[in-house]
Each structure stands twice: as C-alpha cells, then as structure tokens.
C-alpha cells in the first residue's frame, strides 16, 4: 500500500535537491512491503540518526525481521533526515515517512525508536515533530501513535521522559510485540461505534487511562507521565506517583532462550555505502565479566548464547540472501563465547572458499589472544582491535578488568607474525583514582607494541591509542562518582601527546566537549529534557556528527534551562543519595552496585597510598 502521490511529490520536488537521495527512496533488496488493509497493526521502527548509521545497527534489523514475520503486523523503517532533507520536507509540507510505503509517522499505531546515543536526543524531537505527532506525550490523544523508546539510553529515561509514552529496558524481542499487541487491544476498546477514536480533551483523558493499563500490565513498561519528580539542593529528591494504580519501579524485559529467537537471515541490503556493509550475527548476549565502568555488562545480564549450528546456518542463509562478502560475529566480548574456536573454524570452512571474510570485533585480552590471530586469519584485514581500557595492571584491578599486559603484547606479536600490520587500542582517561603514571602507561604500552612490530617486521607497527573520556553511567558501580573536569581532560590529552616518541604511534583523544555533553545528558534528571528541547529549537541537528555539533549552542541551552552542570556532572553522589534513575531496576540491583562501589573505594585508597 504505497502512497504513490507522496512518492511522486518527493521525486519531483525533494529528492533531486538533496545529498545522497538514495537514503530516502526505499526499495532496497529484502525490504518487506505489506498492504496496510491486510494487517491489524502498523509499526514504524525508527533510529534517530542518519540512514547510514541506522542501517548498520543490528538491533533494527532484528526487530524489523521479527515483526514482519507476523501476518497481522507490518514493520517499516524511518531515520532522521539530514538538515537539507528536513528543510525541503517542511517547505513542501511533507511529513516524515517510512521507506517502505511513504506513510507518515502519524498514521502508524506504534512508533518505536532506539535510543543509542545521548547526543542524538534532538534527532528524536525532529522525527516526532516532522512525523506530525505532538512533541510531548501529554498533548497526544487516542488518535496519535504510541511512542515507545528502547535502547541503552533508557537506563536513565528521565531526560527524554516528556517525549515518550512508554520507555522499555532490556531485550526488545519479547517486549516490542507484546507492547504492540496490548496497545492495539486497548486502543480498540476505546473505538466508537462509528469507528472513530476520541480526540481533543476527551482523547487525552482516555489516552492517559490507556497508558495506565499498559503500565499495570507490563512490568518492563515505564510510563513517565505518571511519575512526578521533586528536587532539593539542585538534585532529585523523590519520584512520586501521580496515580495509585501504577507501579513504583519497573524491571527489564529478558529473553531466557536466546537461541530460540531467530536471527534475521534476510537483512536489508542498502543502495548506498553504510558504516557496516556486512552480515552481522549476534552469537552471545551479556558478558561473563563485571567491569565496574561498563554499563552494557550490567544491563545485558544474564549471559546467554546461541549454538554453533544456529549461527552457521543463519550465516549461510544470510549470505545467499545478500551476497555480502563479510560476516561479523557480535557480542560484548566475542572471544569469551564458550564455543569460539569451533565456531570460527566452521565459518572459515564454509566461507573462506567463497572469499567471504570473517570479522571478529570485541576481542578480549587474555591468554587466548596469544593464539587468536592464527585462528581468525587476515585475508583482507590487516588491523587488530583490542580494548585494554587502562594500561597498568594495578588500575585494572580497580576497574575489575582482569587482563594482563603480557597477554596483550604476546597476542600482538602473534598478530604481526600472522600478517597483521597495525593495532588499534581503546583506552579511557578520567577514571576514578587515575594518576599520571596511568597516562604514562597508555603511551608506553602503545609504543611497546609498535616496537614488537619492528622486532617481527623490521619496522615500527602502526598503533593507534584511541582514548575516550570516562563518563560515569547509570547502573554501574561508578555511578556515584563525578566526572572529571574540562581542564583535566585537556591537560591529560596534551600530557599523553607530549610523551609520544615513536612516530607510528598515534594518540587519538575523543572530543572533550562531546564527552561533557554526554555526561550532562546521561546523568540528568527530567529537567534536562528542557535543555534538549531548547537546543533542538535553536537548531541542534545530527550532533553525533562532529561537523554538525555546536557546543556553544548546547551550553547556552543548558544554562537557560537552569541546569547546574557542576552539581549534575562533576560532583559525586553519596552512597545513600537518591539517583535520577533509581526507579529502573537491573539484575542484581542497587545492593550489588553499592557493594562494588565500596570495594572500589577501598582499593582506590590503597592505590593512592602506594604511589
């Protein structure tokens, strides 16, 4: 059921005048187009970033495939348009549409957006507004779509709480279909005899009652409008229910049997080059390790795996349906998959004769790394990517990342012997208790690996140390810690660069302003949503892309919204303080995080006394 009239208007007035129009035209290989008259419900699956990013996101392909397997639902895609496209859509009064049928977002029953990156928050407002939907949840009626948010940013849902009807944490595969079915059932119960739904004030009241039913029925459905925050001394003091019939907290959605959830075996093949043009297969969800800085390892518990046969069969079917020449096996720590070696060997046996490369990101630095380069091979890849996070073993004890430099160095030696010629290392700076010797260690370790390359190949290896600025995230043991200052990060970056001696070593530090803004948005309470809206109204678009980010616009909006950045981002919380995200439950819960924070504090004192 394609809207041909809208498509013709786009063809004549819009697409010829925008950059890379192929990202807006749909029609790609393996898309699913259904007649809306033959389904019960219509879902728009959205990603608040550019097409090239959204189409590279495995989760979007998973949910799209999952919902379209059902005969009674259609799922269609929508992404944030670039500013040139947005301007023309507004000029010609064309709503933001899905790529399958060119249907406006306002015509769907449910619109689901995946919140992956805090800096992209204004993109969400662009999509809602351009889609013809009231910006704030309280202004919608029964005639408007249900706006659902998922993804890691929902671990602190408060900054975006005013703009969504329902926010979900945990696994999307069981949650999204259930939410969609429930909303359709509730929505139909409010339909009048003439087939219409209530609008105006009546429609708003009935929508509020309908959302209360969602909150009551699903333990993982947080409906923000029913919770009113109070503040004291610049921080949240409480989150009070405004209705007695809604729960006080909510829990994550969890898949018990990951192997029973089908992998998408006919992923959409874009017309244009995307960030990742490859087959992606999730082999494991969760992580066996408990690093104190890592939010993902907390929110993806428990650890669940897929069987080797399931993965290989899905890889083969996906290859036949796409023709991609690279397969990437995904997890938080792929080399910790319990059947890692048999899996990689099987994949090589099947796909190497076809010229298909097997990509293994998220490698863990352990004794297995010493033999890993021989296993994964390097037909086309010449760079090994590893995440030691810090460079000294005593600091690794503090962050609970149990790896050794000796394993890292010998693994890199083996990689150079097996054809690799460069290494990329991911580090963090600004961690609790960080000392100058920890920054020294980053440079020293990178240069040691470059020197190992010279020993093997006769010339220094190219080594890039990518250093991110640590942001204490919700639901980690470090959530009570403050973030380092702007001045500290600038000093640390210059200090590391000044110690570099080998030209083939590059110290690449993340942008400080971006990291500080991420701190504001990820650690904020509901008042932060006002700053997001101000930044958006003043032109914030696609800020996840460096060339579009205007930090001054953000800092002005944050100041005008009355946010005390020092208090919100840089000052620590006491262990018994109320946190903006305390109503979000995670596996093991706050008691475990408090215990880990206590242990970390003791270890930090010992570190400080030892230096």
XYZ file of C-alpha atoms in Angstrom:
611
model
C 0.000 0.000 0.000
C 2.468 2.592 -1.219
C 1.496 6.257 -1.074
C 2.233 6.953 -4.752
C 1.067 10.555 -4.581
C 3.579 11.370 -1.865
C 6.318 9.475 -3.671
C 5.713 11.460 -6.890
C 5.885 14.707 -4.941
C 9.175 13.630 -3.401
C 10.544 12.616 -6.808
C 9.734 15.976 -8.348
C 10.277 18.456 -5.514
C 12.651 16.943 -2.953
C 14.974 14.100 -3.931
C 16.716 15.899 -6.835
C 17.773 18.667 -4.448
C 19.276 16.716 -1.510
C 22.579 14.984 -0.976
C 22.551 11.194 -1.372
C 18.862 10.855 -2.221
C 19.160 7.044 -2.299
C 18.880 7.027 1.504
C 15.324 8.385 1.268
C 13.807 6.356 -1.593
C 13.351 2.852 -0.127
C 13.057 -0.120 -2.453
C 16.199 -1.904 -1.220
C 16.749 -5.643 -1.511
C 14.906 -7.684 1.156
C 12.542 -4.938 2.330
C 9.043 -6.059 3.319
C 6.098 -4.126 1.882
C 2.649 -5.084 3.137
C -0.811 -3.808 2.287
C -1.972 -1.882 5.361
C -5.538 -3.018 4.695
C -4.480 -6.628 5.328
C -2.849 -6.166 8.749
C -4.193 -5.402 12.212
C -1.366 -3.129 13.317
C 1.242 -0.833 11.793
C 4.630 -0.278 13.408
C 7.310 2.252 12.423
C 10.744 1.142 13.622
C 12.920 4.224 13.871
C 16.544 5.070 14.504
C 17.278 8.694 15.474
C 20.320 9.138 13.290
C 21.279 9.058 9.637
C 20.331 6.154 7.379
C 23.965 5.035 7.123
C 24.125 4.615 10.909
C 20.669 3.158 11.421
C 21.048 0.581 8.655
C 24.266 -0.593 10.312
C 22.502 -1.240 13.611
C 21.895 -4.945 14.126
C 19.037 -4.401 16.565
C 16.947 -2.563 13.988
C 17.284 -5.441 11.520
C 16.346 -7.899 14.293
C 13.126 -6.097 15.290
C 12.166 -5.344 11.688
C 12.505 -9.019 10.779
C 10.768 -10.191 13.973
C 7.644 -8.074 13.472
C 7.398 -8.678 9.735
C 7.347 -12.448 10.258
C 3.878 -11.900 11.660
C 0.958 -11.763 9.249
C -1.030 -9.345 11.417
C 1.618 -6.588 11.716
C 3.741 -4.628 9.303
C 7.016 -3.019 10.353
C 8.530 -0.181 8.341
C 11.719 1.866 8.790
C 12.326 5.543 9.409
C 15.522 7.506 10.072
C 16.415 11.101 10.867
C 16.718 13.139 7.667
C 19.733 15.372 7.169
C 19.071 19.129 7.536
C 18.781 19.663 3.770
C 16.091 16.987 3.567
C 14.298 18.265 6.679
C 14.204 21.782 5.237
C 12.597 20.622 1.991
C 10.082 18.384 3.759
C 8.975 21.348 5.840
C 8.912 23.672 2.835
C 6.628 21.354 0.863
C 4.638 20.288 3.964
C 5.578 16.638 3.542
C 5.610 14.650 6.807
C 8.470 12.339 7.741
C 7.633 8.997 6.154
C 8.643 5.356 6.245
C 10.782 3.962 3.453
C 8.541 1.003 2.665
C 5.253 2.759 1.825
C 5.928 6.526 2.254
C 3.385 6.608 5.081
C 3.565 9.485 7.584
C 4.579 8.521 11.122
C 1.310 9.947 12.460
C -0.617 7.211 10.602
C 1.021 4.322 12.472
C -0.327 2.579 15.558
C 3.086 2.390 17.221
C 6.339 4.259 16.599
C 9.368 2.661 18.261
C 12.701 4.487 18.486
C 16.007 3.034 19.666
C 17.919 5.492 21.866
C 21.581 4.591 21.421
C 23.477 7.848 21.996
C 22.596 10.759 24.244
C 23.991 13.424 21.913
C 21.418 12.340 19.299
C 18.487 13.315 21.544
C 17.459 16.331 19.391
C 17.093 13.956 16.425
C 14.248 12.303 18.313
C 12.387 15.604 18.504
C 12.979 16.197 14.792
C 11.433 12.821 13.953
C 8.411 13.248 16.220
C 7.670 16.788 15.066
C 8.358 16.152 11.387
C 6.240 12.987 11.575
C 3.160 15.034 12.506
C 2.949 13.848 16.127
C 2.586 16.177 19.150
C 6.001 16.601 20.691
C 5.090 15.838 24.312
C 3.242 12.766 25.479
C 0.621 14.695 27.468
C -0.575 16.503 24.325
C -1.438 13.312 22.417
C -4.864 11.734 22.066
C -6.090 8.247 21.180
C -5.661 9.161 17.521
C -1.885 9.536 17.869
C 0.602 6.659 17.675
C 2.032 5.119 20.812
C 5.635 6.360 21.074
C 7.911 3.699 22.544
C 11.609 4.071 23.395
C 14.154 1.325 23.916
C 17.922 1.062 23.894
C 20.712 1.818 26.360
C 19.743 5.473 26.915
C 16.562 4.224 28.597
C 18.715 3.133 31.544
C 18.240 6.727 32.629
C 14.909 7.526 30.993
C 14.352 10.902 32.672
C 15.991 13.336 30.184
C 13.682 12.085 27.393
C 10.711 11.218 29.599
C 8.390 14.011 28.435
C 8.555 12.911 24.808
C 7.704 9.204 25.069
C 4.580 7.379 26.134
C 6.399 4.196 27.144
C 10.085 3.502 27.794
C 11.463 -0.034 27.963
C 14.705 -1.504 29.250
C 16.129 -4.927 28.499
C 15.583 -7.169 25.495
C 13.395 -5.805 22.732
C 12.429 -9.115 21.125
C 9.846 -10.160 23.740
C 8.853 -6.620 24.744
C 8.073 -4.920 21.437
C 5.496 -7.432 20.089
C 3.788 -7.558 23.486
C 3.557 -3.779 23.758
C 2.251 -3.523 20.191
C -0.452 -6.147 20.734
C -1.527 -4.707 24.068
C -1.790 -1.163 22.707
C -3.891 -2.323 19.765
C -6.209 -4.200 22.112
C -6.595 -1.200 24.433
C -6.983 1.205 21.524
C -9.815 -0.856 20.032
C -11.672 -0.809 23.345
C -11.940 2.987 23.029
C -13.145 2.980 19.435
C -16.631 4.443 18.987
C -19.473 2.794 17.124
C -18.740 4.884 14.039
C -15.141 3.605 14.011
C -13.536 6.848 15.203
C -11.361 7.411 18.251
C -11.834 10.264 20.751
C -9.864 13.428 20.087
C -9.424 16.689 21.999
C -9.562 16.710 25.792
C -11.596 13.503 25.867
C -8.987 11.780 23.737
C -6.204 12.988 26.064
C -8.024 11.669 29.153
C -8.698 8.318 27.571
C -5.084 8.057 26.399
C -3.939 8.609 29.986
C -6.191 5.774 31.178
C -4.988 3.577 28.320
C -1.352 4.182 29.254
C -2.115 3.340 32.888
C -3.323 -0.059 31.692
C -0.024 -0.547 29.849
C 1.960 0.383 32.970
C -0.113 -2.010 35.091
C 0.091 -4.922 32.684
C 3.780 -4.933 31.719
C 6.455 -4.811 34.416
C 9.032 -3.500 31.938
C 6.879 -0.617 30.647
C 7.748 2.706 32.278
C 5.139 5.395 31.567
C 6.875 8.637 32.650
C 3.771 10.863 32.784
C 2.621 9.049 35.929
C 5.723 9.967 37.945
C 6.438 13.460 39.261
C 9.972 14.323 40.409
C 10.724 16.615 43.326
C 14.054 18.357 43.840
C 16.187 19.552 46.725
C 19.525 21.391 46.667
C 19.677 21.129 42.872
C 19.229 17.347 42.743
C 16.343 14.916 42.590
C 14.823 14.153 45.991
C 11.983 11.790 45.049
C 9.859 10.450 42.222
C 6.214 10.392 43.280
C 3.407 8.522 41.525
C 0.505 10.686 40.410
C -1.773 7.631 40.212
C -2.048 4.821 42.741
C -2.681 2.202 40.074
C 0.825 2.293 38.550
C 3.932 0.513 39.908
C 6.728 2.275 41.806
C 9.564 0.704 39.801
C 9.962 -1.312 36.633
C 12.185 -4.196 35.579
C 13.943 -5.136 32.335
C 12.490 -7.372 29.666
C 14.574 -10.558 29.492
C 14.927 -13.336 26.921
C 15.595 -16.635 28.649
C 16.404 -18.612 25.483
C 18.456 -16.509 23.052
C 18.981 -19.485 20.743
C 15.212 -19.703 20.297
C 15.000 -16.162 18.899
C 15.552 -16.350 15.125
C 18.389 -14.304 13.681
C 17.492 -12.046 10.738
C 18.591 -14.095 7.726
C 17.372 -11.736 5.012
C 18.769 -8.391 6.189
C 18.066 -5.366 4.035
C 20.864 -4.516 1.590
C 21.217 -0.721 1.252
C 21.757 1.048 -2.052
C 24.487 3.227 -0.554
C 27.603 2.503 1.458
C 26.868 2.357 5.183
C 29.121 2.274 8.222
C 28.915 -1.520 8.238
C 28.183 -3.281 4.946
C 28.235 -6.836 6.206
C 26.237 -9.694 7.678
C 26.011 -9.267 11.459
C 25.263 -12.234 13.701
C 24.842 -11.926 17.459
C 26.428 -15.026 18.987
C 26.045 -14.154 22.668
C 24.203 -11.599 24.793
C 25.685 -10.430 28.054
C 29.239 -10.627 29.320
C 30.886 -13.017 31.804
C 32.934 -10.157 33.271
C 31.885 -7.474 35.731
C 33.952 -4.408 34.828
C 32.980 -1.542 37.115
C 32.908 1.101 34.386
C 30.770 -0.861 31.917
C 27.042 -0.236 31.651
C 26.486 -2.850 28.951
C 27.655 -5.744 31.090
C 25.091 -4.756 33.745
C 22.074 -4.135 31.541
C 22.537 -7.203 29.318
C 22.548 -9.775 32.096
C 22.198 -12.732 32.287
C 24.723 -14.294 29.903
C 23.009 -16.212 27.070
C 24.460 -17.893 23.994
C 23.462 -19.224 20.604
C 24.569 -22.647 19.413
C 27.237 -23.014 16.721
C 24.853 -24.704 14.266
C 22.300 -21.910 14.708
C 24.920 -19.277 13.895
C 26.469 -21.074 10.911
C 23.074 -21.880 9.390
C 21.981 -18.249 9.774
C 25.255 -17.059 8.248
C 24.778 -19.260 5.204
C 21.167 -18.218 4.654
C 22.106 -14.551 5.093
C 24.904 -14.902 2.561
C 22.529 -16.397 0.000
C 20.066 -13.548 0.603
C 22.551 -10.678 0.468
C 25.812 -11.564 -1.257
C 27.808 -9.647 1.377
C 31.485 -10.579 1.457
C 31.988 -10.132 5.195
C 30.405 -11.779 8.224
C 30.779 -10.166 11.637
C 30.110 -12.177 14.786
C 28.871 -9.859 17.524
C 28.781 -9.793 21.299
C 30.195 -7.692 24.110
C 33.217 -9.999 24.228
C 33.181 -12.383 21.283
C 36.257 -14.379 22.247
C 34.543 -15.291 25.560
C 31.877 -17.192 23.627
C 32.282 -20.740 25.021
C 32.448 -22.380 21.572
C 34.514 -19.628 19.964
C 37.200 -21.756 18.324
C 34.828 -24.362 16.806
C 32.575 -21.548 15.556
C 35.339 -19.616 13.817
C 36.768 -22.788 12.283
C 33.339 -23.793 10.953
C 32.737 -20.348 9.491
C 36.146 -20.382 7.794
C 35.491 -23.842 6.368
C 32.198 -22.717 4.843
C 33.028 -19.193 3.726
C 36.750 -18.961 3.010
C 36.399 -20.810 -0.332
C 33.778 -18.190 -1.277
C 36.071 -15.251 -0.482
C 33.941 -14.172 2.478
C 35.850 -12.611 5.363
C 35.057 -13.443 8.993
C 35.251 -10.370 11.227
C 35.636 -10.747 14.981
C 35.273 -7.440 16.858
C 35.118 -7.208 20.642
C 38.116 -9.427 21.302
C 39.101 -9.898 24.924
C 42.689 -9.585 26.014
C 43.505 -12.864 27.742
C 45.823 -15.819 27.240
C 43.640 -16.898 24.292
C 44.790 -13.798 22.419
C 48.235 -15.375 22.086
C 46.829 -17.875 19.571
C 43.850 -15.908 18.256
C 45.481 -14.223 15.228
C 46.211 -17.634 13.697
C 42.586 -18.587 14.158
C 40.879 -15.500 12.732
C 43.215 -15.067 9.752
C 43.844 -11.888 7.782
C 42.868 -12.342 4.141
C 41.658 -8.756 3.933
C 42.017 -7.341 7.403
C 45.392 -6.018 8.464
C 44.443 -4.348 11.741
C 43.729 -5.892 15.138
C 41.382 -4.004 17.504
C 41.571 -4.538 21.258
C 40.200 -2.780 24.350
C 42.608 -2.910 27.293
C 40.816 0.206 28.727
C 43.749 1.041 31.037
C 47.453 0.297 30.722
C 48.580 -0.673 34.226
C 47.725 -3.905 35.983
C 47.031 -2.226 39.346
C 44.433 0.096 37.780
C 42.880 -2.920 36.050
C 42.312 -4.438 39.470
C 40.445 -1.247 40.379
C 38.155 -1.316 37.331
C 37.815 -5.138 37.526
C 39.096 -5.781 34.025
C 41.194 -8.861 34.629
C 43.689 -8.836 31.784
C 47.474 -8.741 31.638
C 49.843 -6.684 29.546
C 51.929 -9.786 28.901
C 48.983 -11.449 27.127
C 48.279 -8.267 25.173
C 51.874 -7.862 23.989
C 52.331 -11.517 23.034
C 48.977 -11.535 21.257
C 50.073 -8.546 19.189
C 53.388 -10.264 18.439
C 51.492 -13.272 17.149
C 49.252 -10.974 15.107
C 52.258 -9.356 13.411
C 53.665 -12.814 12.674
C 50.350 -13.733 11.011
C 50.101 -10.795 8.627
C 48.573 -8.024 10.750
C 50.449 -4.747 10.441
C 48.572 -2.382 12.771
C 46.801 -2.389 16.119
C 44.069 -0.162 17.499
C 43.771 0.041 21.269
C 40.835 1.519 23.192
C 41.613 3.266 26.470
C 39.806 5.566 28.897
C 41.077 8.559 30.792
C 39.430 10.258 33.737
C 38.631 7.075 35.646
C 38.277 7.324 39.437
C 41.716 7.424 41.044
C 43.588 7.985 37.792
C 47.247 9.027 38.249
C 49.851 10.451 35.847
C 51.506 7.022 35.760
C 48.277 5.620 34.282
C 48.515 8.129 31.432
C 52.209 7.281 31.056
C 51.218 3.659 30.764
C 48.913 4.301 27.788
C 51.747 5.808 25.770
C 54.305 3.266 26.953
C 52.078 0.304 26.109
C 51.299 1.651 22.635
C 54.996 2.220 21.947
C 55.920 -1.218 23.297
C 53.526 -2.818 20.813
C 54.897 -0.671 17.989
C 58.386 -1.882 18.934
C 57.225 -5.515 18.920
C 56.061 -4.879 15.361
C 59.567 -3.706 14.477
C 61.061 -6.859 16.005
C 58.781 -9.015 13.834
C 58.528 -6.994 10.612
C 61.636 -4.808 10.647
C 59.703 -1.534 11.064
C 57.595 0.029 13.774
C 53.982 -1.099 13.616
C 51.200 1.455 13.314
C 49.488 1.667 16.682
C 46.549 3.935 17.444
C 45.636 4.523 21.064
C 42.028 5.765 20.971
C 41.370 7.443 24.317
C 37.803 8.206 25.398
C 36.860 10.465 28.283
C 35.211 8.479 31.046
C 31.546 9.248 31.776
C 30.133 7.525 34.908
C 26.987 5.803 33.641
C 23.781 4.724 35.368
C 23.686 1.228 36.905
C 27.439 0.807 37.161
C 29.415 0.731 40.423
C 30.920 4.066 39.343
C 27.511 5.765 39.025
C 28.086 7.685 42.278
C 31.367 9.189 41.029
C 31.638 12.626 39.466
C 33.095 13.148 36.014
C 36.473 14.819 35.581
C 36.591 18.489 34.591
C 37.137 20.040 31.191
C 40.521 21.332 32.360
C 41.639 17.885 33.478
C 40.775 16.216 30.176
C 42.568 18.890 28.140
C 45.627 18.541 30.358
C 45.590 14.727 30.148
C 45.323 14.747 26.356
C 48.244 17.173 25.971
C 50.283 15.252 28.512
C 49.925 11.930 26.679
C 50.739 13.519 23.326
C 53.841 15.171 24.748
C 55.220 11.781 25.875
C 54.902 10.165 22.462
C 58.310 9.330 20.906
C 57.577 6.876 18.080
C 56.036 8.487 15.003
C 53.985 5.413 14.039
C 52.102 5.699 17.335
C 49.044 7.956 17.286
C 47.283 9.116 20.446
C 43.731 9.917 19.343
C 41.616 11.506 22.080
C 37.863 11.979 21.982
C 36.431 15.479 21.832
C 36.160 16.900 25.339
C 33.022 18.985 24.711
C 31.177 15.983 23.305
C 32.088 13.892 26.341
C 30.995 16.610 28.770
C 27.663 16.950 26.980
C 27.255 13.182 27.140
C 27.815 13.491 30.884
C 25.096 16.139 31.209
C 22.590 14.140 29.167
C 23.307 10.693 30.622
C 23.378 11.814 34.278
C 20.490 14.269 34.122
C 17.030 14.254 35.631
C 13.790 15.255 33.931
C 14.759 18.929 33.819
C 17.445 18.005 31.301
C 14.682 17.421 28.766
C 14.080 21.181 28.730
C 17.698 21.765 27.686
C 17.348 19.182 24.924
C 14.268 20.923 23.604
C 15.912 24.357 23.741
C 18.957 23.060 21.862
C 16.682 21.491 19.244
C 14.595 24.644 18.844
C 17.824 26.580 18.312
C 18.940 24.265 15.519
C 20.662 21.238 17.083
C 20.619 18.517 14.426
C 22.761 15.425 13.843
C 25.068 16.377 16.721
C 26.535 12.885 16.824
C 28.454 14.006 13.732
C 31.361 16.243 14.718
C 30.872 18.676 11.855
C 27.304 19.404 12.982
C 27.900 19.747 16.727
C 27.853 23.289 18.112
C 28.859 23.002 21.806
C 28.126 26.680 22.491
C 24.516 26.159 21.429
C 24.245 23.299 23.890
C 25.912 25.071 26.809
C 23.652 28.088 26.248
C 20.561 25.848 26.254
C 21.756 24.030 29.372
C 22.317 27.324 31.189
C 18.948 28.723 30.073
C 17.258 25.552 31.320
C 18.679 26.268 34.764
C 20.877 23.164 34.971
C 23.789 23.272 37.415
C 26.414 21.346 35.428
C 28.874 21.209 38.317
C 26.262 19.617 40.571
C 24.804 17.304 37.920
C 28.004 16.042 36.325
C 31.134 16.721 38.339
C 30.109 16.365 41.995
C 29.862 12.854 43.367
C 26.757 11.353 44.964
C 26.858 9.861 48.432
C 26.030 6.184 48.583
C 22.571 6.729 50.101
C 21.595 9.631 47.834
C 18.617 9.378 45.512
C 19.746 8.950 41.883
C 17.661 10.107 38.890
C 17.454 6.529 37.572
C 16.798 4.626 40.821
C 13.320 3.554 39.683
C 14.907 1.493 36.882
C 15.746 -1.987 38.152
C 18.635 -4.095 36.855
C 19.695 -7.668 37.566
C 21.484 -7.920 40.945
C 20.122 -4.445 41.742
C 21.440 -1.463 43.663
C 22.710 -3.540 46.611
C 25.290 -5.215 44.383
C 26.360 -1.863 42.910
C 26.739 -0.350 46.390
C 28.928 -3.268 47.473
C 31.130 -2.916 44.393
C 31.426 0.851 44.883
C 32.511 0.235 48.473
C 35.176 -2.214 47.359
C 36.345 0.217 44.689
C 36.691 2.981 47.275
C 38.897 0.794 49.494
C 41.066 -0.184 46.513
C 41.403 3.451 45.444
C 42.677 4.387 48.886
C 45.252 1.603 48.660
C 46.281 2.798 45.173
C 46.709 6.347 46.398
C 48.799 5.256 49.381
C 51.033 3.107 47.177
C 52.085 5.989 44.894
